[in-house]
């Protein structure tokens, strides 16, 4: 049967009824790609998979949550949505809102949004407001607006976002036949780790899996409030998507860590860019820097000897957003710029070494 989007596929696990007008762009159903070159860093008993969320309609995992949040907003008769964003939420909110005939407002930290994401919000017709400050400031502003205006908050504080995003776990279990042993994921505002953990638990309860994975969340070293145990006033990292100093779902992320026996740790920008380049340059999988935090964390923990050696294990890394979101970073991360030559075949031949 033709794929109809994640709400239709997982309807029985989601808070929708026949009355919910489903707003979908056929999000979800993303591939779990075996990462054999990454496995070489980890061990022979390990299979590593990347859940390539960059293949969602707007290029990130946010579409999973947005199809739910906007469908439920449409059910209520909402006319306008608002979010704070480091970029991907705003791209997704703008696309799904316009599809539902709603206005969308997005508040972003000035000067820290990757170009691809900004272009998406603008072309989908969102009203984009840049504030001086970071994501945390933007989210505070959004919460204040929501107290005073009839506008729907579509950040992951909206519980329907978490509901939609938990389907990522369902797809992983459906593909592997059981939950993986370890689940690595970047952490920013901490909605996604919360959602995956919820999904794994619900699927286990319904008998679809026999176990839950150990949850391993990774923040960027310059933006690691959960690791440090205190909000970070001026978060910094090349991974602008997770440049967040005071995550909304902080407690839930700690809950996922503690009840799974896992970790929330940090990876440096250097480690993030290293993993980013391995994924693109060895695996053929182009992700944005924040997404590579999951693989950077995996490699860091493999080096520490964290993973068991005495049995076969499956590890899933969530690759949260597409590399094309942030083309500037890709160009800055490679040594080779394009070489310009005269239109002379000899000139070109000099450069080709086969
Ligand atoms: N990876 C990417 C590509 C993201 O865009 C985000 C969050 C995360 C990871 C972290 O997920 O916040 O649920 O812990 N982006 C948000 C945004 C904050 O506004 O687009 P999280």
Tab-separated table of C-alpha atoms and ligand atoms in Angstrom:
chain	number	residue	atom	x	y	z
A	1	UNK	CA	0.000	0.000	0.000
A	2	UNK	CA	1.244	3.522	-0.752
A	3	UNK	CA	2.864	5.291	2.172
A	4	UNK	CA	0.544	7.890	3.710
A	5	UNK	CA	2.753	9.479	6.356
A	6	UNK	CA	3.542	8.569	9.929
A	7	UNK	CA	0.173	9.478	11.436
A	8	UNK	CA	-1.541	6.907	9.240
A	9	UNK	CA	1.136	4.284	9.818
A	10	UNK	CA	1.163	4.632	13.603
A	11	UNK	CA	-2.356	5.937	14.204
A	12	UNK	CA	-3.079	3.456	17.019
A	13	UNK	CA	-0.170	4.865	19.043
A	14	UNK	CA	-0.994	8.529	18.480
A	15	UNK	CA	-3.597	10.871	20.022
A	16	UNK	CA	-5.602	11.377	16.813
A	17	UNK	CA	-9.226	10.583	16.001
A	18	UNK	CA	-11.334	10.500	12.802
A	19	UNK	CA	-11.974	14.184	13.502
A	20	UNK	CA	-8.293	15.122	13.249
A	21	UNK	CA	-7.555	16.662	9.841
A	22	UNK	CA	-4.207	15.087	9.047
A	23	UNK	CA	-1.699	17.605	7.711
A	24	UNK	CA	1.091	15.601	6.158
A	25	UNK	CA	3.961	15.891	3.697
A	26	UNK	CA	4.582	12.131	3.881
A	27	UNK	CA	7.202	12.556	6.588
A	28	UNK	CA	8.863	9.621	8.353
A	29	UNK	CA	9.744	6.226	6.847
A	30	UNK	CA	13.390	7.301	6.752
A	31	UNK	CA	16.151	4.760	6.099
A	32	UNK	CA	18.342	3.117	8.687
A	33	UNK	CA	21.669	3.050	6.863
A	34	UNK	CA	24.442	0.668	7.900
A	35	UNK	CA	27.627	2.663	8.586
A	36	UNK	CA	30.425	0.174	7.977
A	37	UNK	CA	33.244	2.699	7.959
A	38	UNK	CA	32.121	4.028	11.334
A	39	UNK	CA	32.013	0.429	12.594
A	40	UNK	CA	35.767	0.215	11.972
A	41	UNK	CA	36.232	2.702	14.815
A	42	UNK	CA	34.032	0.713	17.180
A	43	UNK	CA	34.646	-3.042	16.962
A	44	UNK	CA	33.967	-6.217	14.979
A	45	UNK	CA	31.032	-7.246	17.121
A	46	UNK	CA	29.179	-3.997	16.464
A	47	UNK	CA	26.694	-2.951	13.817
A	48	UNK	CA	26.170	0.777	13.517
A	49	UNK	CA	23.164	2.270	11.778
A	50	UNK	CA	22.385	5.894	10.962
A	51	UNK	CA	18.730	6.887	11.082
A	52	UNK	CA	18.895	9.394	8.246
A	53	UNK	CA	16.327	11.983	9.261
A	54	UNK	CA	17.662	14.437	6.710
A	55	UNK	CA	15.402	12.661	4.224
A	56	UNK	CA	12.246	14.049	5.787
A	57	UNK	CA	10.313	16.557	3.615
A	58	UNK	CA	11.930	19.669	5.078
A	59	UNK	CA	15.232	17.917	5.730
A	60	UNK	CA	15.076	17.207	9.451
A	61	UNK	CA	13.377	15.082	12.126
A	62	UNK	CA	11.210	18.063	13.093
A	63	UNK	CA	8.648	17.019	10.468
A	64	UNK	CA	7.680	14.014	12.598
A	65	UNK	CA	6.577	16.268	15.414
A	66	UNK	CA	5.209	18.970	13.165
A	67	UNK	CA	2.722	16.745	11.318
A	68	UNK	CA	1.192	15.954	14.717
A	69	UNK	CA	1.357	19.481	16.166
A	70	UNK	CA	-0.170	21.080	13.070
A	71	UNK	CA	-2.838	18.394	12.607
A	72	UNK	CA	-3.955	18.873	16.217
A	73	UNK	CA	-3.830	22.654	15.793
A	74	UNK	CA	-6.016	22.346	12.687
A	75	UNK	CA	-8.463	20.237	14.689
A	76	UNK	CA	-8.761	23.132	17.183
A	77	UNK	CA	-9.214	25.702	14.415
A	78	UNK	CA	-5.914	27.472	15.064
A	79	UNK	CA	-5.122	30.360	12.692
A	80	UNK	CA	-1.456	31.022	13.490
A	81	UNK	CA	1.577	29.227	14.885
A	82	UNK	CA	4.746	30.436	16.553
A	83	UNK	CA	8.079	28.906	17.499
A	84	UNK	CA	11.574	29.803	18.601
A	85	UNK	CA	14.178	28.000	16.602
A	86	UNK	CA	17.797	27.358	15.784
A	87	UNK	CA	16.463	26.808	12.268
A	88	UNK	CA	14.999	23.378	11.638
A	89	UNK	CA	11.864	23.801	13.723
A	90	UNK	CA	11.156	27.057	11.914
A	91	UNK	CA	11.593	25.442	8.483
A	92	UNK	CA	9.228	22.647	9.407
A	93	UNK	CA	6.699	24.876	11.190
A	94	UNK	CA	6.604	27.211	8.189
A	95	UNK	CA	6.015	24.377	5.710
A	96	UNK	CA	3.317	22.551	7.697
A	97	UNK	CA	1.591	25.774	8.758
A	98	UNK	CA	1.260	27.037	5.203
A	99	UNK	CA	-0.002	23.624	4.105
A	100	UNK	CA	-2.708	23.891	6.763
A	101	UNK	CA	-3.571	27.448	5.752
A	102	UNK	CA	-2.145	28.958	8.943
A	103	UNK	CA	0.159	31.920	9.391
A	104	UNK	CA	3.493	31.184	10.979
A	105	UNK	CA	5.778	33.318	13.077
A	106	UNK	CA	9.296	32.289	13.922
A	107	UNK	CA	11.738	33.865	16.323
A	108	UNK	CA	15.383	33.066	15.711
A	109	UNK	CA	18.688	34.042	17.317
A	110	UNK	CA	20.129	36.772	15.133
A	111	UNK	CA	23.051	35.698	12.944
A	112	UNK	CA	23.178	32.077	14.045
A	113	UNK	CA	20.853	30.291	11.655
A	114	UNK	CA	22.254	28.152	8.859
A	115	UNK	CA	21.394	29.556	5.427
A	116	UNK	CA	19.388	26.577	4.171
A	117	UNK	CA	17.037	26.741	7.153
A	118	UNK	CA	16.487	30.472	6.923
A	119	UNK	CA	15.702	30.175	3.208
A	120	UNK	CA	13.083	27.529	3.966
A	121	UNK	CA	11.241	29.579	6.588
A	122	UNK	CA	11.217	32.581	4.266
A	123	UNK	CA	10.083	30.811	1.103
A	124	UNK	CA	7.257	29.076	2.988
A	125	UNK	CA	6.024	32.517	3.952
A	126	UNK	CA	6.810	32.624	7.655
A	127	UNK	CA	7.206	35.971	9.356
A	128	UNK	CA	10.789	35.660	10.553
A	129	UNK	CA	11.872	37.786	13.498
A	130	UNK	CA	15.524	37.703	14.547
A	131	UNK	CA	16.247	38.670	18.160
A	132	UNK	CA	19.560	39.685	19.596
A	133	UNK	CA	20.502	36.843	21.887
A	134	UNK	CA	20.393	33.081	21.642
A	135	UNK	CA	17.745	30.369	21.275
A	136	UNK	CA	16.936	30.491	24.984
A	137	UNK	CA	16.077	34.200	24.751
A	138	UNK	CA	13.943	33.529	21.666
A	139	UNK	CA	12.015	30.774	23.470
A	140	UNK	CA	11.333	33.076	26.437
A	141	UNK	CA	9.896	35.673	24.015
A	142	UNK	CA	7.728	33.054	22.332
A	143	UNK	CA	6.301	31.859	25.656
A	144	UNK	CA	5.361	35.440	26.553
A	145	UNK	CA	3.633	35.972	23.198
A	146	UNK	CA	1.658	32.751	23.677
A	147	UNK	CA	0.334	34.018	27.017
A	148	UNK	CA	-1.165	37.056	25.336
A	149	UNK	CA	-2.177	36.075	21.803
A	150	UNK	CA	-4.255	33.281	20.233
A	151	UNK	CA	-1.290	31.612	18.592
A	152	UNK	CA	-0.233	27.972	18.822
A	153	UNK	CA	3.183	27.153	20.278
A	154	UNK	CA	4.838	24.502	18.098
A	155	UNK	CA	8.121	24.094	19.931
A	156	UNK	CA	8.662	20.704	21.560
A	157	UNK	CA	6.979	22.079	24.703
A	158	UNK	CA	3.883	21.252	22.676
A	159	UNK	CA	3.212	17.625	23.726
A	160	UNK	CA	2.033	16.634	20.237
A	161	UNK	CA	5.524	17.308	18.916
A	162	UNK	CA	6.892	14.611	21.230
A	163	UNK	CA	4.095	12.255	20.188
A	164	UNK	CA	5.029	12.576	16.523
A	165	UNK	CA	8.749	12.314	17.121
A	166	UNK	CA	8.445	9.103	19.134
A	167	UNK	CA	7.621	7.309	15.854
A	168	UNK	CA	11.350	7.397	15.062
A	169	UNK	CA	11.779	4.647	17.679
A	170	UNK	CA	8.924	2.645	16.220
A	171	UNK	CA	10.556	2.662	12.792
A	172	UNK	CA	13.900	1.560	14.232
A	173	UNK	CA	12.313	-1.361	16.099
A	174	UNK	CA	10.188	-2.319	13.087
A	175	UNK	CA	13.328	-2.379	10.916
A	176	UNK	CA	15.680	-4.206	13.291
A	177	UNK	CA	13.046	-6.557	14.713
A	178	UNK	CA	13.890	-5.354	18.219
A	179	UNK	CA	15.246	-2.255	19.937
A	180	UNK	CA	18.967	-1.582	19.420
A	181	UNK	CA	21.385	-2.039	22.324
A	182	UNK	CA	22.540	1.583	22.298
A	183	UNK	CA	20.899	4.721	20.914
A	184	UNK	CA	23.083	7.779	20.249
A	185	UNK	CA	21.434	11.139	19.705
A	186	UNK	CA	22.375	14.829	19.671
A	187	UNK	CA	20.805	16.887	22.454
A	188	UNK	CA	19.792	20.524	22.120
A	189	UNK	CA	16.455	21.494	23.612
A	190	UNK	CA	16.164	17.805	24.593
A	191	UNK	CA	12.781	17.142	22.977
A	192	UNK	CA	14.042	14.420	20.672
A	193	UNK	CA	15.764	12.279	23.302
A	194	UNK	CA	12.555	12.576	25.332
A	195	UNK	CA	10.489	11.468	22.334
A	196	UNK	CA	12.699	8.507	21.398
A	197	UNK	CA	12.696	7.263	24.970
A	198	UNK	CA	8.901	7.521	25.128
A	199	UNK	CA	8.616	5.627	21.844
A	200	UNK	CA	10.904	2.809	22.938
A	201	UNK	CA	8.998	2.408	26.187
A	202	UNK	CA	5.601	2.342	24.510
A	203	UNK	CA	6.706	-0.190	21.916
A	204	UNK	CA	8.187	-2.431	24.605
A	205	UNK	CA	4.962	-2.236	26.601
A	206	UNK	CA	2.947	-3.267	23.581
A	207	UNK	CA	5.209	-6.288	23.038
A	208	UNK	CA	6.906	-5.026	19.858
A	209	UNK	CA	10.372	-5.147	21.433
A	210	UNK	CA	12.009	-7.180	24.180
A	211	UNK	CA	14.258	-4.475	25.623
A	212	UNK	CA	15.030	-0.781	25.709
A	213	UNK	CA	18.305	0.654	24.450
A	214	UNK	CA	20.871	2.422	26.584
A	215	UNK	CA	20.304	6.094	25.734
A	216	UNK	CA	23.405	8.144	24.927
A	217	UNK	CA	22.793	11.869	24.416
A	218	UNK	CA	25.488	14.251	23.206
A	219	UNK	CA	25.654	18.000	23.626
A	220	UNK	CA	28.270	20.275	22.061
A	221	UNK	CA	31.051	21.136	24.514
A	222	UNK	CA	30.330	24.880	24.356
A	223	UNK	CA	26.611	24.281	24.924
A	224	UNK	CA	26.445	21.479	27.436
A	225	UNK	CA	24.187	22.576	30.310
A	226	UNK	CA	22.942	19.082	31.164
A	227	UNK	CA	26.500	17.741	31.353
A	228	UNK	CA	27.649	20.696	33.463
A	229	UNK	CA	24.527	20.666	35.625
A	230	UNK	CA	23.773	24.364	35.104
A	231	UNK	CA	22.408	26.589	32.320
A	232	UNK	CA	25.032	28.016	29.957
A	233	UNK	CA	24.586	31.773	29.476
A	234	UNK	CA	26.405	32.159	26.174
A	235	UNK	CA	26.315	28.824	24.385
A	236	UNK	CA	28.720	28.432	21.465
A	237	UNK	CA	29.337	25.702	18.907
A	238	UNK	CA	29.685	25.192	15.157
A	239	UNK	CA	26.668	22.913	15.484
A	240	UNK	CA	24.258	25.872	15.513
A	241	UNK	CA	21.193	23.591	15.709
A	242	UNK	CA	22.148	22.586	19.261
A	243	UNK	CA	23.497	25.936	20.412
A	244	UNK	CA	21.179	25.931	23.427
A	245	UNK	CA	22.021	26.855	27.019
A	246	UNK	CA	18.862	25.983	28.915
A	247	UNK	CA	16.958	23.047	27.389
A	248	UNK	CA	13.178	22.930	27.869
A	249	UNK	CA	13.092	19.141	28.336
A	250	UNK	CA	16.118	18.999	30.640
A	251	UNK	CA	14.440	16.833	33.304
A	252	UNK	CA	12.992	14.397	30.763
A	253	UNK	CA	16.416	13.971	29.160
A	254	UNK	CA	17.910	13.116	32.553
A	255	UNK	CA	15.065	10.686	33.107
A	256	UNK	CA	15.833	8.917	29.800
A	257	UNK	CA	19.518	8.760	30.732
A	258	UNK	CA	18.950	7.463	34.248
A	259	UNK	CA	16.240	4.916	33.586
A	260	UNK	CA	18.120	3.461	30.599
A	261	UNK	CA	21.460	3.359	32.427
A	262	UNK	CA	22.883	5.702	29.810
A	263	UNK	CA	24.875	8.901	29.578
A	264	UNK	CA	24.557	12.508	28.527
A	265	UNK	CA	27.985	13.785	27.642
A	266	UNK	CA	29.599	16.376	25.424
A	267	UNK	CA	31.686	16.354	22.264
A	268	UNK	CA	33.983	19.140	21.113
A	269	UNK	CA	33.486	21.038	17.856
A	270	UNK	CA	36.573	19.279	16.576
A	271	UNK	CA	35.061	15.871	17.307
A	272	UNK	CA	31.774	16.955	15.713
A	273	UNK	CA	33.475	18.133	12.516
A	274	UNK	CA	35.603	14.969	12.479
A	275	UNK	CA	32.481	12.783	12.535
A	276	UNK	CA	30.759	15.086	10.014
A	277	UNK	CA	33.628	14.550	7.604
A	278	UNK	CA	33.717	10.778	8.133
A	279	UNK	CA	29.991	10.535	7.419
A	280	UNK	CA	30.161	12.607	4.249
A	281	UNK	CA	33.639	11.638	3.089
A	282	UNK	CA	33.615	7.885	3.824
A	283	UNK	CA	29.979	6.851	4.061
A	284	UNK	CA	28.401	9.166	1.462
A	285	UNK	CA	25.947	10.458	4.058
A	286	UNK	CA	25.749	14.252	4.249
A	287	UNK	CA	24.378	15.520	7.545
A	288	UNK	CA	24.492	18.874	9.256
A	289	UNK	CA	27.090	19.363	12.019
A	290	UNK	CA	24.651	18.939	14.951
A	291	UNK	CA	23.627	15.550	13.576
A	292	UNK	CA	27.220	14.361	13.585
A	293	UNK	CA	27.301	14.834	17.386
A	294	UNK	CA	25.693	11.397	17.741
A	295	UNK	CA	28.493	9.726	15.771
A	296	UNK	CA	31.165	11.865	17.446
A	297	UNK	CA	29.849	10.673	20.814
A	298	UNK	CA	29.810	7.072	19.661
A	299	UNK	CA	33.450	7.267	18.555
A	300	UNK	CA	34.433	8.986	21.814
A	301	UNK	CA	32.826	6.216	23.877
A	302	UNK	CA	34.290	3.443	21.708
A	303	UNK	CA	37.759	4.905	22.353
A	304	UNK	CA	37.078	4.702	26.086
A	305	UNK	CA	36.221	1.002	25.741
A	306	UNK	CA	32.630	1.610	26.826
A	307	UNK	CA	30.929	-0.967	24.589
A	308	UNK	CA	30.840	-4.699	25.389
A	309	UNK	CA	33.115	-6.901	23.272
A	310	UNK	CA	31.678	-10.303	24.150
A	311	UNK	CA	28.431	-10.209	22.136
A	312	UNK	CA	26.919	-8.838	18.956
A	313	UNK	CA	25.474	-5.361	19.485
A	314	UNK	CA	23.413	-2.942	17.427
A	315	UNK	CA	23.920	0.791	17.789
A	316	UNK	CA	21.691	3.416	16.187
A	317	UNK	CA	22.831	7.013	15.701
A	318	UNK	CA	20.135	9.520	14.845
A	319	UNK	CA	21.311	11.721	11.962
A	320	UNK	CA	18.882	14.512	12.648
A	321	UNK	CA	19.243	16.897	9.690
A	322	UNK	CA	20.468	17.083	6.094
A	323	UNK	CA	23.899	18.484	5.263
A	324	UNK	CA	22.439	20.881	2.706
A	325	UNK	CA	20.914	22.839	5.560
A	326	UNK	CA	24.340	24.334	6.238
A	327	UNK	CA	26.373	24.447	3.010
A	328	UNK	CA	28.711	27.146	4.376
A	329	UNK	CA	29.990	24.787	7.021
A	330	UNK	CA	30.644	22.058	4.450
A	331	UNK	CA	32.753	24.394	2.326
A	332	UNK	CA	34.656	25.626	5.389
A	333	UNK	CA	35.346	22.044	6.498
A	334	UNK	CA	37.276	20.777	3.473
A	335	UNK	CA	40.819	21.458	2.314
A	336	UNK	CA	40.050	21.463	-1.388
A	337	UNK	CA	38.407	24.427	-3.059
A	338	UNK	CA	37.335	24.045	-6.708
A	339	UNK	CA	40.208	24.769	-9.089
A	340	UNK	CA	39.458	27.133	-11.974
A	341	UNK	CA	41.187	26.424	-15.306
A	342	UNK	CA	41.005	27.551	-18.938
A	343	UNK	CA	38.605	25.455	-21.080
A	344	UNK	CA	41.513	23.357	-22.286
A	345	UNK	CA	41.470	19.583	-21.934
A	346	UNK	CA	45.218	19.525	-21.177
A	347	UNK	CA	44.671	21.761	-18.173
A	348	UNK	CA	41.979	19.437	-16.873
A	349	UNK	CA	44.015	16.302	-17.553
A	350	UNK	CA	46.823	17.688	-15.397
A	351	UNK	CA	44.455	17.661	-12.442
A	352	UNK	CA	43.063	14.154	-12.918
A	353	UNK	CA	45.093	11.418	-11.280
A	354	UNK	CA	43.515	8.020	-11.854
B	1	LIG	N1	19.782	18.062	15.481
B	1	LIG	C1	19.244	19.024	14.730
B	1	LIG	C2	19.593	19.051	13.288
B	1	LIG	C3	18.369	19.979	15.304
B	1	LIG	O1	17.841	20.925	14.545
B	1	LIG	C4	18.093	19.911	16.684
B	1	LIG	C5	17.227	20.891	17.313
B	1	LIG	C6	18.675	18.871	17.421
B	1	LIG	C7	19.513	17.979	16.789
B	1	LIG	C8	18.418	18.709	18.876
B	1	LIG	O2	17.135	18.233	19.110
B	1	LIG	O3	16.325	20.094	20.514
B	1	LIG	O4	15.093	17.944	20.404
B	1	LIG	O5	17.284	18.077	21.568
B	1	LIG	N2	16.776	21.919	16.749
B	1	LIG	C9	15.808	22.849	17.318
B	1	LIG	C10	15.351	23.843	16.274
B	1	LIG	C11	16.172	23.428	18.605
B	1	LIG	O6	14.918	24.942	16.629
B	1	LIG	O7	15.374	23.516	15.094
B	1	LIG	P1	16.403	18.603	20.491
